């Protein structure tokens, strides 16, 4: 059938085929086998652990943006910039963790409602909080992630998943430890103008 006869019969080849629906081809929680010389048990354990640290990292990332917008006081500009820098760094971690879940054959969590269900970082109020409270909230979230990431890194090492171990130690643990240093120095009570 020629193109002119298509238009003659009312078939529009240029029309986007939208509103298409089909079943998921890999359900959340199901693994697919990849040829990466890793047992399904080891890959599944890493995927489950990484989805937990992903949910908590997305929550911490978003907590940084909330504080970036809502902070106040004489250190506004400094904290506004620092919170955004840490947001960007956490965002890089989110992508690295999520992509590792997919490369292991798992399915990554992604959407806000699913993250809210999974995270163990306490939900903050919607309103604005004072700087020391903001910093304390962030430090608590960092410590939750550091504790779980170190434990998950040990599990990955024991199961032979060196790639996940490396991601957790080199990126998640080291990155969070450095951000904790930068943050925690803001709540050390030293004189600003006159020495004690
Ligand atoms: Fe901004």
Short mmCIF file of C-alpha atoms and ligand atoms in Angstrom, two decimals:
data_model
loop_
_atom_site.label_atom_id
_atom_site.label_comp_id
_atom_site.label_asym_id
_atom_site.label_seq_id
_atom_site.Cartn_x
_atom_site.Cartn_y
_atom_site.Cartn_z
CA UNK A 1 0.00 0.00 0.00
CA UNK A 2 1.44 3.39 -1.00
CA UNK A 3 1.69 6.36 1.40
CA UNK A 4 -0.90 8.24 -0.59
CA UNK A 5 -3.33 5.35 -0.25
CA UNK A 6 -2.67 5.37 3.59
CA UNK A 7 -3.90 8.93 3.78
CA UNK A 8 -6.67 8.03 1.44
CA UNK A 9 -7.84 5.33 3.89
CA UNK A 10 -7.44 7.68 6.91
CA UNK A 11 -4.34 5.97 8.43
CA UNK A 12 -2.11 8.72 9.92
CA UNK A 13 1.47 7.41 10.11
CA UNK A 14 2.71 10.64 11.71
CA UNK A 15 0.45 10.35 14.73
CA UNK A 16 2.32 9.49 17.95
CA UNK A 17 1.11 6.24 19.46
CA UNK A 18 0.40 7.49 22.99
CA UNK A 19 -1.55 6.17 25.99
CA UNK A 20 0.00 2.74 25.56
CA UNK A 21 -0.26 0.30 28.46
CA UNK A 22 1.23 -3.08 29.28
CA UNK A 23 2.19 -5.18 32.29
CA UNK A 24 5.52 -4.47 34.02
CA UNK A 25 8.21 -6.71 32.55
CA UNK A 26 10.14 -6.87 35.86
CA UNK A 27 8.26 -6.44 39.11
CA UNK A 28 9.84 -4.66 42.06
CA UNK A 29 11.63 -7.20 44.26
CA UNK A 30 12.30 -9.60 41.40
CA UNK A 31 15.84 -10.23 40.18
CA UNK A 32 17.07 -10.86 36.68
CA UNK A 33 20.28 -12.83 36.17
CA UNK A 34 23.20 -10.99 34.67
CA UNK A 35 26.49 -12.61 33.58
CA UNK A 36 28.59 -10.87 36.24
CA UNK A 37 29.91 -13.99 38.01
CA UNK A 38 27.93 -13.27 41.17
CA UNK A 39 25.44 -15.65 42.80
CA UNK A 40 21.78 -14.64 42.77
CA UNK A 41 21.80 -14.79 46.57
CA UNK A 42 24.67 -12.30 46.78
CA UNK A 43 23.13 -10.00 44.16
CA UNK A 44 19.72 -10.10 45.87
CA UNK A 45 21.21 -9.28 49.27
CA UNK A 46 23.06 -6.30 47.79
CA UNK A 47 19.96 -5.08 45.92
CA UNK A 48 17.83 -5.22 49.08
CA UNK A 49 20.51 -3.38 51.08
CA UNK A 50 21.13 -0.80 48.36
CA UNK A 51 17.42 0.00 48.03
CA UNK A 52 17.37 0.78 51.77
CA UNK A 53 20.44 3.03 51.61
CA UNK A 54 18.97 4.58 48.44
CA UNK A 55 15.70 5.48 50.20
CA UNK A 56 17.64 7.02 53.08
CA UNK A 57 20.05 8.88 50.77
CA UNK A 58 17.17 10.35 48.72
CA UNK A 59 15.58 11.49 51.99
CA UNK A 60 18.83 13.06 53.22
CA UNK A 61 19.34 14.73 49.81
CA UNK A 62 15.86 16.25 49.99
CA UNK A 63 16.39 17.30 53.60
CA UNK A 64 19.41 19.31 52.39
CA UNK A 65 17.28 21.10 49.78
CA UNK A 66 14.57 21.85 52.35
CA UNK A 67 17.20 23.38 54.64
CA UNK A 68 18.84 25.21 51.70
CA UNK A 69 15.53 26.99 51.11
CA UNK A 70 14.35 27.43 54.68
CA UNK A 71 17.49 28.36 56.65
CA UNK A 72 17.76 31.73 58.44
CA UNK A 73 20.04 33.89 60.56
CA UNK A 74 23.53 35.48 60.40
CA UNK A 75 25.02 32.38 58.70
CA UNK A 76 22.26 32.29 56.06
CA UNK A 77 24.47 32.71 53.01
CA UNK A 78 27.14 30.27 54.12
CA UNK A 79 24.66 27.57 55.07
CA UNK A 80 22.48 28.22 52.02
CA UNK A 81 25.53 27.42 49.85
CA UNK A 82 26.83 24.53 51.96
CA UNK A 83 23.42 22.82 52.06
CA UNK A 84 23.15 23.05 48.27
CA UNK A 85 26.69 21.67 47.79
CA UNK A 86 25.85 18.68 49.97
CA UNK A 87 22.53 18.26 48.12
CA UNK A 88 24.42 17.97 44.83
CA UNK A 89 26.89 15.47 46.30
CA UNK A 90 24.06 13.35 47.74
CA UNK A 91 22.34 13.50 44.35
CA UNK A 92 25.45 11.97 42.76
CA UNK A 93 25.34 9.19 45.37
CA UNK A 94 21.64 8.57 44.64
CA UNK A 95 22.42 7.98 40.96
CA UNK A 96 25.41 5.75 41.70
CA UNK A 97 23.42 3.60 44.17
CA UNK A 98 20.37 3.33 41.88
CA UNK A 99 22.45 2.38 38.85
CA UNK A 100 24.29 -0.31 40.86
CA UNK A 101 20.89 -1.83 41.81
CA UNK A 102 19.97 -2.07 38.12
CA UNK A 103 23.36 -3.47 37.08
CA UNK A 104 23.03 -6.20 39.73
CA UNK A 105 19.74 -7.25 38.10
CA UNK A 106 17.38 -5.66 40.63
CA UNK A 107 14.74 -2.95 40.40
CA UNK A 108 15.43 0.39 42.01
CA UNK A 109 13.03 2.35 44.17
CA UNK A 110 12.43 5.75 42.58
CA UNK A 111 9.28 7.66 43.39
CA UNK A 112 8.66 9.88 46.42
CA UNK A 113 5.76 7.85 47.83
CA UNK A 114 7.82 4.65 47.71
CA UNK A 115 10.83 6.40 49.27
CA UNK A 116 8.64 7.73 52.09
CA UNK A 117 7.46 4.19 52.85
CA UNK A 118 10.95 2.72 52.86
CA UNK A 119 13.16 5.30 54.58
CA UNK A 120 14.10 5.01 58.24
CA UNK A 121 15.14 8.71 58.44
CA UNK A 122 12.54 10.51 60.60
CA UNK A 123 10.14 12.81 58.73
CA UNK A 124 10.76 16.51 59.52
CA UNK A 125 7.93 19.04 59.98
CA UNK A 126 6.86 21.05 56.94
CA UNK A 127 7.70 24.37 58.60
CA UNK A 128 11.00 26.16 59.22
CA UNK A 129 13.32 25.18 62.06
CA UNK A 130 16.25 26.99 63.69
CA UNK A 131 19.78 26.36 62.35
CA UNK A 132 20.95 24.16 65.28
CA UNK A 133 17.86 21.98 64.78
CA UNK A 134 18.43 21.80 61.03
CA UNK A 135 22.05 20.74 61.58
CA UNK A 136 21.07 18.19 64.23
CA UNK A 137 18.49 16.65 61.91
CA UNK A 138 21.05 16.34 59.13
CA UNK A 139 23.67 14.84 61.47
CA UNK A 140 21.15 12.24 62.66
CA UNK A 141 20.29 11.26 59.07
CA UNK A 142 24.01 10.99 58.21
CA UNK A 143 24.60 8.74 61.20
CA UNK A 144 21.72 6.42 60.22
CA UNK A 145 23.22 6.08 56.73
CA UNK A 146 26.78 5.61 58.00
CA UNK A 147 25.73 2.86 60.40
CA UNK A 148 23.77 0.90 57.79
CA UNK A 149 26.29 1.49 54.98
CA UNK A 150 29.22 0.11 57.02
CA UNK A 151 27.19 -2.97 57.97
CA UNK A 152 26.03 -3.47 54.35
CA UNK A 153 29.61 -3.04 53.10
CA UNK A 154 30.75 -5.88 55.37
CA UNK A 155 27.90 -8.10 54.11
CA UNK A 156 28.82 -7.33 50.48
CA UNK A 157 32.45 -8.16 51.17
CA UNK A 158 31.52 -11.48 52.80
CA UNK A 159 29.26 -12.47 49.87
CA UNK A 160 31.95 -11.60 47.28
CA UNK A 161 30.20 -8.49 45.91
CA UNK A 162 33.33 -6.31 45.85
CA UNK A 163 31.73 -3.68 43.58
CA UNK A 164 28.95 -2.97 46.08
CA UNK A 165 31.45 -3.01 48.94
CA UNK A 166 33.59 -0.45 47.08
CA UNK A 167 30.61 1.82 46.31
CA UNK A 168 29.46 1.73 49.92
CA UNK A 169 32.90 2.35 51.42
CA UNK A 170 34.52 4.69 48.88
CA UNK A 171 31.48 6.80 48.04
CA UNK A 172 28.72 6.45 50.64
CA UNK A 173 30.77 6.10 53.84
CA UNK A 174 33.60 8.47 52.93
CA UNK A 175 31.24 11.04 51.41
CA UNK A 176 28.94 11.07 54.40
CA UNK A 177 31.82 11.23 56.87
CA UNK A 178 33.19 14.33 55.14
CA UNK A 179 29.81 16.06 55.12
CA UNK A 180 29.40 15.28 58.82
CA UNK A 181 32.71 17.05 59.49
CA UNK A 182 31.63 20.19 57.61
CA UNK A 183 28.23 20.20 59.29
CA UNK A 184 29.20 19.38 62.84
CA UNK A 185 31.72 22.23 63.05
CA UNK A 186 28.71 24.57 62.77
CA UNK A 187 27.37 23.47 66.14
CA UNK A 188 30.64 23.75 68.09
CA UNK A 189 30.11 26.47 70.68
CA UNK A 190 33.24 28.63 70.21
CA UNK A 191 33.34 32.44 70.61
CA UNK A 192 32.71 34.43 67.43
CA UNK A 193 34.27 37.77 68.41
CA UNK A 194 35.75 37.73 71.94
CA UNK A 195 37.77 34.82 73.35
CA UNK A 196 36.58 33.22 76.61
FE1 LIG B 1 18.82 27.19 45.21
#
